[in-house]
Amino acid sequence: MGTLITPSSRRQFLTLLGLSAVAVSCGSGGGVAAKDQTKTLRYQGWAGAVILPELAEDLGFLEDVKLKWVGNTISGPQDIQSAATGQVDFGGAFNGAVVKLAARKAPITAVISYYGVDKAAYNGFYVLKDSPIHSARDLIGKKVGMNTLGAHSEAMLDIYLQRHGLSQADIKKVEPLVVPPVNTEQSLRQKQIQVGVLGDILRDKALQTGGLKPLFTDYQLLGDFSAGTYVLNDRFLKENPDTARTFVTGIARAIEWARATPRDEVIARQIEIVKKRGRNEGTAPLKYWKSFGVAERAGRITDKEFQLWIDWLSERGDIKKGQVKASDLYTNEFNAYRRKGKPSPDKPSAAETPSKSGS
């Protein structure tokens, strides 16, 4: 497919012109000239999946900003650590992982939500249909396969076990293990693990094959919520404010494009992207895509999306109470969508007055 054609090229031109003016007036507060800012962002992808920045670039929403793929990851905490150390220019992770990294004084700021949980996009903890596991207590001594530790899936497992009355001593007897997402279904069916965390595309593919049943899902636990954010290094934000604004707003536009576009068209676009990038990946699982699950409009971030995990990490003893303040972790300054009103995906409105949280 080519560049997205909007209903009115003239309107789009005026919109982009207006956004450029916003970037000049608000984004370059540090006196950084636009010509001196980097226009290429290094990043890690996910095998067999299209992440929102890739979708935004393909749709033309990143304008003159380009992405440079440096490899794949299966770990959000690793991805944002790489962003903190400058190995990549942005990374995405579960918000609890962002809290933990920020608590260690890492120079990062969350700029936009990129995935979440809703009735279509969720992670389930699955067992075999003939499994003797029926309750939280049955998980004691069992192996639970998930993509990474200390992130979304382990948090959901902890919350589930706590809500069903298990003591901290019993919770420690449940064994979370790292299993690459593409191998989780096979590991579960071969009984190498007793529970496997499956989400979205891989979940629906596995369920279509049959023989699995859910123990619980994160949607059942917490309902709709944005679960993860992209972070940028603070130095990058200071030195490249216009690039950051184009990047973040482009992702916001892609989120709203995916909401407004028929599902089969979104899937077709993702398949086309995977084919074009030539990373030797299959596209069959993409037909199961349903939603990115972002709860807030255009991926804007709110305090509540971090406060839940600040409280959780404090209870676990991973951070001290009062060590981290939710509003210090993110900014909406670079997202040119207002909280209210309904501009189209190709016509975002100017951002509010900048602040650390920008909300």
CSV table of C-alpha atoms in Angstrom, one decimal:
chain,number,residue,atom,x,y,z
A,1,MET,CA,0.0,0.0,0.0
A,2,GLY,CA,1.1,3.6,-0.5
A,3,THR,CA,0.8,6.6,1.7
A,4,LEU,CA,-2.6,7.1,3.4
A,5,ILE,CA,-4.9,9.3,1.3
A,6,THR,CA,-6.8,11.7,3.5
A,7,PRO,CA,-10.2,13.2,2.5
A,8,SER,CA,-8.7,16.5,1.8
A,9,SER,CA,-5.0,17.0,0.9
A,10,ARG,CA,-5.4,20.7,1.4
A,11,ARG,CA,-6.8,20.3,4.9
A,12,GLN,CA,-3.9,17.9,5.7
A,13,PHE,CA,-1.4,20.4,4.4
A,14,LEU,CA,-2.8,23.1,6.6
A,15,THR,CA,-2.9,20.7,9.6
A,16,LEU,CA,0.7,19.8,9.1
A,17,LEU,CA,1.6,23.4,8.7
A,18,GLY,CA,-0.1,24.2,11.9
A,19,LEU,CA,1.7,21.4,13.7
A,20,SER,CA,5.0,22.7,12.5
A,21,ALA,CA,4.2,26.0,14.0
A,22,VAL,CA,3.3,24.4,17.3
A,23,ALA,CA,6.6,22.5,17.2
A,24,VAL,CA,8.5,25.7,16.6
A,25,SER,CA,6.7,27.6,19.3
A,26,CYS,CA,6.6,24.9,22.0
A,27,GLY,CA,8.9,22.1,21.1
A,28,SER,CA,12.2,24.0,20.7
A,29,GLY,CA,12.2,25.6,24.1
A,30,GLY,CA,15.8,24.7,24.6
A,31,GLY,CA,16.9,26.8,21.6
A,32,VAL,CA,17.7,23.7,19.5
A,33,ALA,CA,17.5,24.4,15.8
A,34,ALA,CA,15.3,22.0,13.9
A,35,LYS,CA,18.1,21.4,11.3
A,36,ASP,CA,20.4,20.2,14.1
A,37,GLN,CA,17.9,17.6,15.4
A,38,THR,CA,18.2,13.9,14.5
A,39,LYS,CA,15.6,12.6,12.2
A,40,THR,CA,16.3,8.9,12.6
A,41,LEU,CA,15.3,6.9,15.6
A,42,ARG,CA,16.9,3.5,16.4
A,43,TYR,CA,14.6,0.9,17.9
A,44,GLN,CA,13.9,-2.8,18.6
A,45,GLY,CA,10.9,-4.6,17.0
A,46,TRP,CA,8.9,-7.7,17.9
A,47,ALA,CA,9.1,-10.7,15.6
A,48,GLY,CA,5.9,-11.3,13.7
A,49,ALA,CA,4.3,-8.2,14.9
A,50,VAL,CA,3.9,-4.6,13.8
A,51,ILE,CA,4.5,-2.0,16.5
A,52,LEU,CA,2.7,1.3,16.5
A,53,PRO,CA,5.8,3.4,15.4
A,54,GLU,CA,6.2,1.0,12.4
A,55,LEU,CA,2.5,1.5,11.5
A,56,ALA,CA,2.8,5.3,11.9
A,57,GLU,CA,5.8,5.4,9.6
A,58,ASP,CA,4.1,3.3,6.9
A,59,LEU,CA,1.0,5.6,7.1
A,60,GLY,CA,3.2,8.6,6.5
A,61,PHE,CA,2.4,10.0,10.0
A,62,LEU,CA,6.1,10.3,11.0
A,63,GLU,CA,6.6,12.8,8.2
A,64,ASP,CA,10.4,13.4,7.9
A,65,VAL,CA,11.3,11.2,10.8
A,66,LYS,CA,12.6,7.7,10.0
A,67,LEU,CA,13.0,4.5,12.0
A,68,LYS,CA,16.1,2.3,12.0
A,69,TRP,CA,15.5,-1.2,13.2
A,70,VAL,CA,18.5,-2.7,15.1
A,71,GLY,CA,17.0,-6.0,16.1
A,72,ASN,CA,14.1,-7.7,18.0
A,73,THR,CA,13.3,-8.0,21.7
A,74,ILE,CA,10.7,-10.0,23.7
A,75,SER,CA,11.3,-8.0,26.9
A,76,GLY,CA,9.9,-4.6,27.7
A,77,PRO,CA,12.2,-4.0,30.7
A,78,GLN,CA,15.2,-4.7,28.4
A,79,ASP,CA,13.8,-2.4,25.7
A,80,ILE,CA,13.4,0.6,28.0
A,81,GLN,CA,16.8,-0.1,29.6
A,82,SER,CA,18.3,0.1,26.2
A,83,ALA,CA,16.6,3.5,25.7
A,84,ALA,CA,17.9,4.7,29.1
A,85,THR,CA,21.5,3.8,28.1
A,86,GLY,CA,21.2,5.2,24.6
A,87,GLN,CA,21.5,1.9,22.7
A,88,VAL,CA,18.2,2.8,21.1
A,89,ASP,CA,16.3,6.0,20.9
A,90,PHE,CA,13.0,4.8,22.3
A,91,GLY,CA,11.7,1.7,24.0
A,92,GLY,CA,8.4,0.4,25.3
A,93,ALA,CA,7.4,-1.5,28.4
A,94,PHE,CA,4.7,-2.3,30.9
A,95,ASN,CA,4.2,0.8,33.2
A,96,GLY,CA,5.4,-1.1,36.3
A,97,ALA,CA,8.7,-1.6,34.6
A,98,VAL,CA,8.9,2.1,33.7
A,99,VAL,CA,8.3,2.9,37.4
A,100,LYS,CA,11.1,0.5,38.6
A,101,LEU,CA,13.6,2.0,36.1
A,102,ALA,CA,12.6,5.5,37.0
A,103,ALA,CA,13.0,4.7,40.7
A,104,ARG,CA,16.7,3.9,39.9
A,105,LYS,CA,17.0,7.5,38.6
A,106,ALA,CA,17.2,6.4,34.9
A,107,PRO,CA,17.0,9.5,32.7
A,108,ILE,CA,13.7,8.5,30.9
A,109,THR,CA,10.3,10.0,30.4
A,110,ALA,CA,7.2,8.2,29.2
A,111,VAL,CA,5.6,10.0,26.3
A,112,ILE,CA,2.7,7.9,25.0
A,113,SER,CA,0.7,4.8,25.8
A,114,TYR,CA,1.1,2.1,23.1
A,115,TYR,CA,-0.7,-1.0,24.4
A,116,GLY,CA,-3.4,-1.9,26.8
A,117,VAL,CA,-6.2,-4.2,27.8
A,118,ASP,CA,-9.7,-4.3,26.6
A,119,LYS,CA,-12.3,-6.9,25.7
A,120,ALA,CA,-10.5,-7.6,22.4
A,121,ALA,CA,-6.9,-7.1,23.4
A,122,TYR,CA,-5.9,-9.0,26.6
A,123,ASN,CA,-3.6,-11.6,28.0
A,124,GLY,CA,-4.9,-14.9,29.3
A,125,PHE,CA,-3.3,-17.4,31.6
A,126,TYR,CA,-4.1,-20.7,29.9
A,127,VAL,CA,-3.9,-24.3,31.0
A,128,LEU,CA,-4.6,-27.5,29.1
A,129,LYS,CA,-8.3,-28.5,29.1
A,130,ASP,CA,-7.5,-31.7,31.2
A,131,SER,CA,-5.2,-29.8,33.6
A,132,PRO,CA,-5.8,-30.3,37.3
A,133,ILE,CA,-5.3,-26.5,37.8
A,134,HIS,CA,-8.6,-24.9,38.6
A,135,SER,CA,-7.8,-22.2,41.1
A,136,ALA,CA,-5.1,-19.8,42.4
A,137,ARG,CA,-4.0,-22.3,45.1
A,138,ASP,CA,-3.5,-25.0,42.4
A,139,LEU,CA,-0.7,-22.9,41.0
A,140,ILE,CA,1.6,-23.5,44.0
A,141,GLY,CA,4.7,-25.4,42.8
A,142,LYS,CA,3.6,-24.9,39.1
A,143,LYS,CA,5.5,-23.3,36.3
A,144,VAL,CA,4.0,-20.2,34.5
A,145,GLY,CA,5.5,-19.3,31.1
A,146,MET,CA,5.6,-15.6,30.2
A,147,ASN,CA,7.6,-13.3,27.9
A,148,THR,CA,9.7,-11.7,30.6
A,149,LEU,CA,9.9,-11.3,34.4
A,150,GLY,CA,9.2,-8.2,36.4
A,151,ALA,CA,6.7,-6.9,33.9
A,152,HIS,CA,3.0,-7.0,32.9
A,153,SER,CA,2.4,-10.8,33.2
A,154,GLU,CA,4.2,-11.3,36.5
A,155,ALA,CA,2.2,-8.3,37.9
A,156,MET,CA,-1.1,-9.8,36.8
A,157,LEU,CA,-0.1,-13.2,38.3
A,158,ASP,CA,0.7,-11.5,41.6
A,159,ILE,CA,-2.5,-9.6,41.7
A,160,TYR,CA,-4.5,-12.8,40.9
A,161,LEU,CA,-2.8,-14.7,43.6
A,162,GLN,CA,-3.2,-11.9,46.2
A,163,ARG,CA,-6.9,-11.5,45.4
A,164,HIS,CA,-7.4,-15.2,46.0
A,165,GLY,CA,-5.9,-15.1,49.4
A,166,LEU,CA,-2.4,-16.6,48.9
A,167,SER,CA,0.2,-15.6,51.4
A,168,GLN,CA,3.5,-14.1,50.2
A,169,ALA,CA,5.2,-17.4,51.2
A,170,ASP,CA,2.8,-19.3,48.9
A,171,ILE,CA,3.1,-16.8,46.1
A,172,LYS,CA,6.9,-17.4,46.1
A,173,LYS,CA,6.2,-21.1,45.4
A,174,VAL,CA,4.6,-20.2,42.1
A,175,GLU,CA,7.4,-20.3,39.5
A,176,PRO,CA,7.3,-17.7,36.6
A,177,LEU,CA,9.6,-18.7,33.7
A,178,VAL,CA,10.7,-16.8,30.6
A,179,VAL,CA,9.3,-18.4,27.5
A,180,PRO,CA,9.4,-16.6,24.1
A,181,PRO,CA,5.8,-15.7,23.1
A,182,VAL,CA,6.1,-17.6,19.9
A,183,ASN,CA,7.0,-20.8,21.8
A,184,THR,CA,4.5,-20.5,24.7
A,185,GLU,CA,1.7,-22.5,23.1
A,186,GLN,CA,4.1,-25.4,22.2
A,187,SER,CA,5.7,-25.4,25.6
A,188,LEU,CA,2.3,-25.6,27.2
A,189,ARG,CA,1.1,-28.4,25.0
A,190,GLN,CA,4.3,-30.3,25.6
A,191,LYS,CA,3.8,-29.9,29.3
A,192,GLN,CA,7.1,-28.1,29.8
A,193,ILE,CA,5.1,-25.5,31.7
A,194,GLN,CA,1.7,-25.9,33.4
A,195,VAL,CA,0.4,-22.4,32.6
A,196,GLY,CA,1.2,-20.2,29.6
A,197,VAL,CA,0.5,-16.5,29.1
A,198,LEU,CA,-1.0,-15.9,25.7
A,199,GLY,CA,-2.1,-12.6,24.3
A,200,ASP,CA,-3.9,-11.2,21.2
A,201,ILE,CA,-2.7,-12.9,18.0
A,202,LEU,CA,-0.9,-15.8,19.6
A,203,ARG,CA,-3.8,-16.4,22.0
A,204,ASP,CA,-6.5,-16.5,19.3
A,205,LYS,CA,-4.3,-18.8,17.1
A,206,ALA,CA,-3.8,-21.2,20.0
A,207,LEU,CA,-7.5,-21.2,21.0
A,208,GLN,CA,-8.5,-21.9,17.4
A,209,THR,CA,-6.3,-25.0,17.5
A,210,GLY,CA,-8.2,-26.1,20.7
A,211,GLY,CA,-7.4,-28.0,23.8
A,212,LEU,CA,-6.8,-25.0,26.1
A,213,LYS,CA,-8.9,-23.1,28.7
A,214,PRO,CA,-8.3,-19.9,30.5
A,215,LEU,CA,-7.6,-19.8,34.2
A,216,PHE,CA,-8.0,-16.0,34.2
A,217,THR,CA,-7.3,-12.9,32.1
A,218,ASP,CA,-6.0,-9.5,32.9
A,219,TYR,CA,-9.2,-8.0,31.5
A,220,GLN,CA,-11.1,-10.0,34.1
A,221,LEU,CA,-8.8,-8.6,36.8
A,222,LEU,CA,-8.7,-4.9,35.9
A,223,GLY,CA,-11.0,-4.1,33.0
A,224,ASP,CA,-10.0,-1.6,30.4
A,225,PHE,CA,-6.6,0.1,31.0
A,226,SER,CA,-3.6,1.3,29.1
A,227,ALA,CA,-0.7,-0.9,30.3
A,228,GLY,CA,2.5,0.3,28.7
A,229,THR,CA,4.2,3.4,27.4
A,230,TYR,CA,7.0,4.3,25.1
A,231,VAL,CA,9.8,6.2,26.8
A,232,LEU,CA,12.5,8.5,25.4
A,233,ASN,CA,15.8,9.4,27.0
A,234,ASP,CA,15.6,12.9,28.7
A,235,ARG,CA,18.7,14.0,26.8
A,236,PHE,CA,17.1,13.0,23.5
A,237,LEU,CA,13.9,15.0,24.4
A,238,LYS,CA,16.0,18.1,25.3
A,239,GLU,CA,18.1,17.9,22.1
A,240,ASN,CA,15.4,16.8,19.7
A,241,PRO,CA,12.1,18.3,20.8
A,242,ASP,CA,10.6,18.7,17.3
A,243,THR,CA,11.6,15.2,16.3
A,244,ALA,CA,10.0,13.9,19.5
A,245,ARG,CA,6.8,15.9,18.8
A,246,THR,CA,6.6,14.5,15.3
A,247,PHE,CA,7.3,10.9,16.6
A,248,VAL,CA,4.8,11.0,19.5
A,249,THR,CA,2.0,12.7,17.5
A,250,GLY,CA,2.6,10.3,14.6
A,251,ILE,CA,2.0,7.4,17.0
A,252,ALA,CA,-1.1,9.1,18.4
A,253,ARG,CA,-2.4,9.4,14.8
A,254,ALA,CA,-1.8,5.8,14.2
A,255,ILE,CA,-3.7,4.8,17.4
A,256,GLU,CA,-6.7,6.8,16.2
A,257,TRP,CA,-6.4,5.6,12.6
A,258,ALA,CA,-6.5,2.0,13.9
A,259,ARG,CA,-9.6,2.8,15.9
A,260,ALA,CA,-11.4,4.4,13.0
A,261,THR,CA,-10.4,2.0,10.3
A,262,PRO,CA,-12.2,-1.3,9.6
A,263,ARG,CA,-10.3,-4.2,11.2
A,264,ASP,CA,-9.6,-6.0,8.0
A,265,GLU,CA,-7.9,-2.9,6.5
A,266,VAL,CA,-5.7,-2.6,9.6
A,267,ILE,CA,-4.8,-6.2,9.4
A,268,ALA,CA,-4.0,-5.9,5.6
A,269,ARG,CA,-1.8,-2.9,6.3
A,270,GLN,CA,0.1,-4.8,9.0
A,271,ILE,CA,0.6,-7.8,6.7
A,272,GLU,CA,1.9,-5.5,4.0
A,273,ILE,CA,4.4,-3.9,6.4
A,274,VAL,CA,5.8,-7.3,7.5
A,275,LYS,CA,6.2,-8.4,3.9
A,276,LYS,CA,8.0,-5.2,2.9
A,277,ARG,CA,10.5,-5.2,5.8
A,278,GLY,CA,11.9,-8.6,4.8
A,279,ARG,CA,12.7,-10.0,8.2
A,280,ASN,CA,11.8,-13.6,7.3
A,281,GLU,CA,8.6,-13.6,9.4
A,282,GLY,CA,5.3,-15.3,8.8
A,283,THR,CA,2.2,-13.2,8.5
A,284,ALA,CA,-0.5,-15.8,9.2
A,285,PRO,CA,-0.9,-14.8,12.9
A,286,LEU,CA,-1.6,-11.2,12.0
A,287,LYS,CA,-5.1,-12.1,10.8
A,288,TYR,CA,-6.1,-12.5,14.5
A,289,TRP,CA,-5.3,-8.9,15.4
A,290,LYS,CA,-8.2,-7.0,17.0
A,291,SER,CA,-7.0,-4.0,18.9
A,292,PHE,CA,-4.0,-2.2,20.4
A,293,GLY,CA,-6.0,-1.9,23.6
A,294,VAL,CA,-5.0,1.7,24.3
A,295,ALA,CA,-7.6,3.1,26.7
A,296,GLU,CA,-7.0,6.8,26.6
A,297,ARG,CA,-7.6,8.8,23.4
A,298,ALA,CA,-4.5,9.1,21.2
A,299,GLY,CA,-2.4,7.4,23.8
A,300,ARG,CA,-2.4,10.3,26.2
A,301,ILE,CA,-1.1,9.3,29.7
A,302,THR,CA,-2.7,9.9,33.1
A,303,ASP,CA,-1.5,9.5,36.6
A,304,LYS,CA,-3.7,6.5,37.3
A,305,GLU,CA,-1.9,4.4,34.7
A,306,PHE,CA,1.3,4.6,36.9
A,307,GLN,CA,-0.2,4.9,40.3
A,308,LEU,CA,-1.6,1.3,40.3
A,309,TRP,CA,1.9,0.0,39.7
A,310,ILE,CA,3.6,2.4,42.2
A,311,ASP,CA,1.3,1.0,44.8
A,312,TRP,CA,1.9,-2.6,43.7
A,313,LEU,CA,5.7,-2.2,43.7
A,314,SER,CA,5.6,-0.5,47.1
A,315,GLU,CA,3.6,-3.4,48.6
A,316,ARG,CA,6.2,-5.9,47.1
A,317,GLY,CA,9.0,-3.9,48.6
A,318,ASP,CA,10.6,-3.3,45.2
A,319,ILE,CA,10.4,0.5,45.7
A,320,LYS,CA,9.9,2.6,48.8
A,321,LYS,CA,6.7,4.3,49.5
A,322,GLY,CA,6.8,7.9,48.3
A,323,GLN,CA,10.0,7.2,46.2
A,324,VAL,CA,8.2,7.8,42.9
A,325,LYS,CA,5.5,10.3,42.0
A,326,ALA,CA,3.2,9.3,39.1
A,327,SER,CA,3.2,12.8,37.5
A,328,ASP,CA,7.0,12.9,37.4
A,329,LEU,CA,7.2,9.9,35.1
A,330,TYR,CA,5.5,11.1,32.0
A,331,THR,CA,4.6,14.0,29.8
A,332,ASN,CA,1.9,14.7,27.2
A,333,GLU,CA,3.8,17.7,26.0
A,334,PHE,CA,4.8,16.1,22.7
A,335,ASN,CA,1.4,14.7,21.9
A,336,ALA,CA,-0.5,17.2,19.8
A,337,TYR,CA,-3.9,15.8,20.5
A,338,ARG,CA,-6.1,17.6,23.1
A,339,ARG,CA,-7.9,15.6,25.8
A,340,LYS,CA,-11.3,16.8,24.6
A,341,GLY,CA,-12.8,17.3,21.2
A,342,LYS,CA,-12.8,14.9,18.3
A,343,PRO,CA,-10.3,15.9,15.6
A,344,SER,CA,-9.8,13.3,13.0
A,345,PRO,CA,-6.7,11.0,13.0
A,346,ASP,CA,-5.1,13.2,10.3
A,347,LYS,CA,-6.0,16.4,12.1
A,348,PRO,CA,-4.7,16.6,15.7
A,349,SER,CA,-5.0,19.7,17.7
A,350,ALA,CA,-2.3,21.8,19.3
A,351,ALA,CA,-0.8,20.5,22.5
A,352,GLU,CA,-1.6,22.1,25.8
A,353,THR,CA,0.9,24.3,27.8
A,354,PRO,CA,3.9,22.1,28.4
A,355,SER,CA,4.5,20.7,31.9
A,356,LYS,CA,6.3,17.6,33.2
A,357,SER,CA,3.1,15.5,33.1
A,358,GLY,CA,1.5,17.7,30.4
A,359,SER,CA,-1.9,16.4,31.3
